Amino acid sequence: MYCVKCGVQLEDGLTACPLCSTPVWNPEPAKRNIHYNPDLYPKQDVRGKFTILSLVTLIFAAISLGCLIACLNYYGRADWSAYVAFSALFLYVTAVLPAWFPRYYPVIFIPVTFAALEGFLLFLCLYTGGHWFLSLAFPVVGMVFLFTYAAFWLARAGILPRLKLRLLGIWFILLGAATMLIELFIHITFPLPMFNWSLYTAGVFAVFGLFLFIASFIKPLRRALYKKTFV
Amino acid sequence: MSRSWMRLDNAALIFPAVRNSRWANTFRLSADLTDPVDPAVLQQAVEDLMPRFPSYYLRLGTGFFWYFLEEVKAPPRVRPEYAYPLAHMSAREQRQCCFRVLYHDRRVAVEFFHVLTDGTGGVIFLKNLLAQYIRLRYGEEVPSGGDILCLEEEPREIELTDAFQRCSGKYPLSRREDTAYRLRGRPDPRGGTHVITGLVKTADLKAAAKACGATVTALLSALMTDTITEIQAAHVPRKSWKPVKVTVPVNLRKVFDTETLRNFSLVLNIGVDPRLKDYSLEELCREYREQMALESAPEKMAGRIAANVLPQWAMGMRVAPLFLKTLVLRAIYSRVGERKGCINISNMGQVNLPPEMARHVDRMDFMIGVQFTYPNNCSVVSYGDTTCINMVRNIQETELERRFFTRLVRMGIPVLIESGDAEEEL
C-alpha cells in the first residue's frame, strides 16, 4: 500500500500516511479478509439488453392488444386482429424469446419453435374452419421437426466418423420416405393424385443415402469423402 | 493407397481465396554456392527430404467446404531458372506442388506458395536442402542440430501442427486501423517482378541501428517510413496526406516457443501519421522500437490470432460452400489485408549455417513477391557479414528504391546495388 501523495510505502493497517496525514482509502491489508462493501462501488449498468427486450416485448404486446381492442370496438369481435395477435405471438416466441437467454440453446428452442409453429397453424385451421391440421399440418411439421432435431444431434454427436456417415445415410433414406408420407398426407387432405412427385424425391434421397451408407464401410472412399467435405 | 492430407493452417486460408490468374502470394529463398549446381544431385536432395518434410511436399486440393493440402505423388522436378524471380505460380501448378526448386549457375532457389509455410519455415527447408546437397555433392558430414534436421527421424507432431489453433486467445483483438497511404506507379509493360538488391555490411547496419537506439528492423522500417513520407510529400497535397505505415511480419515461434514448420507469423502494421509532425529518423526509430515491443506482446498476439481463428470455427463459416467463403475472405482481405500498410518489410534476420555448409555457400537471398495491391515489397536477410535488401516491384518507377538506398548511403552505410545483370555502387 502506497501513499497517493508522497508515494512512500505504508505499513499494512495504517489509516493515514504518517508523513503527510493523507487518509488511506483502503486501509485493509490484502492479507487479511477484505469485506466487500458494495456501496463504495458504482453499480454496473447491466440493463442494456433487458431494457431493449422489455421494450420489444411491450411493442409486441401493444400491437397485439391495440389491434384486438380496436377490432372489438369496431366489429364487436376479434376479426382480423386475431391474425395479428397470433402472428405476433408466433414471431415473439421464435425470434424474441431466445434473446432473453445468455445464448441460443438449440436443445430447447428448436422444439419450442416447432411447437409455436404447430400452435399457429392450429389457430389458422380452427379460425378459418379448415380441416387440414390433423391430417396434414400436424404430421408434416412434426416430421420436419424430427428430421431437424435428428440432424442437429447428428452434427453434435461425438461418435466415430463411420458411424456418423452410416447414420447420415439412414437419415437421407428416411428423408426420402418422409417425402412420400408428405404426399400421402396431401392426398388424404386434398383430392390430389397419390405418389405423383414424391417417388422421384424419394428415389434421389434413397440413392444418395445408400451411397453414404455403403461408403461408410469402405475406408478409402470414406476418407476421400471426408477430405472433400470436411467443415 | 490413399495419400495423406491436411487442413490449411489458419494463416494459409486466405491465400488460395485471394489468388487470381495473375497473382498468388509467393516468396523465394535462394543461396549462391561456390560451385555451379549439379541438377542431378539437387534432384536427389529434393527427393531425400520428402519423408522428413511431409508438410512441404503438398499440393493444393479443393474440397466442397475448404481447400486442403494433399501429399504429392512424387517430389517436384528441379528446373533451371526459366523466368524472372517469383514467376506467377498458377492454380494448375499449385495443384501439382506448392513449391518449386530452381537452379541457375551457382544458385539454388526455392519458391514457395505461402499456403505451405512462412519465411522461417522456408529457411529451414532451404538449409536442409542445401545440407543434403552438400552431403551428396561434396561428401561433407553436415551434422544435424538446430535447423538442420535429422533426415532419418520421423517428422515430429509439433512440426506439422497448426500452431495458431493452440496459441489463440479467447478474445479477439479488433482489426480496426487507419487506412495508410498507398504507393502507386505505372504498371511495367514487361510484366513480372523486378528486383533491385542492395548489399550492405551487416556490421554497418547494426552500428547505425545501435546509434539510433533501435533494432535493425526498426531502423529499416523507420528509413522506409521516412522515404515513403518524402514520396507522399512530393506527390500528394498535404491536406490529403495519410498515415505512413509499414507491415512487419513477426515470427511467432519466438513469442510462443513452438517449432512448427507451417505458417506461424503475423504482421504488425507499425507507422506514424506525418500530418501530426515531421518525424526525425531518431524519433521514428524510437517510435517503432516501442510500437514493435508493445504490439508483439504475447497477449496481444494471442488476441490477434483469435481474431483470425475464431471466425474459422464459426458454424456459419464452416458450413458455407467454398465459393461463398472465397467471396467473404476476398472482401475481408480487400478491406483489412492491404489497406493498412504501404509496404512489407520482412526481415529474416541472420541466417547461420554450420561451418561444413558455410564454406560452400557464398550468399543467401530472400524475396517476397509483390502483394495484390502493394506495388513494392522489401525483404531482408543477413548471411555472413552481408545483409541483402531485396526490393521487388511490378511498376516502372524506382523512386522508392532510389530514395531508400540513397538514405542509407547518406547515413554512412555503403550500399552495393544489383539489378538484373547491371551492377553499380552508389
XYZ file of C-alpha atoms in Angstrom, chain A residues 220 223 226-231, chain B residues 7 62-66 70 318:
16
model
C -10.663 -45.219 -48.807
C -11.597 -40.891 -46.308
C -14.183 -36.641 -45.697
C -11.265 -34.944 -47.441
C -13.597 -33.272 -49.898
C -16.312 -32.299 -47.466
C -14.764 -31.626 -44.049
C -16.039 -28.455 -42.392
C -6.123 -28.866 -43.405
C -10.284 -28.201 -53.493
C -12.996 -29.568 -51.242
C -16.653 -28.637 -51.065
C -16.202 -26.533 -47.933
C -12.444 -25.868 -47.647
C -2.535 -33.294 -50.114
C -17.763 -23.758 -41.628
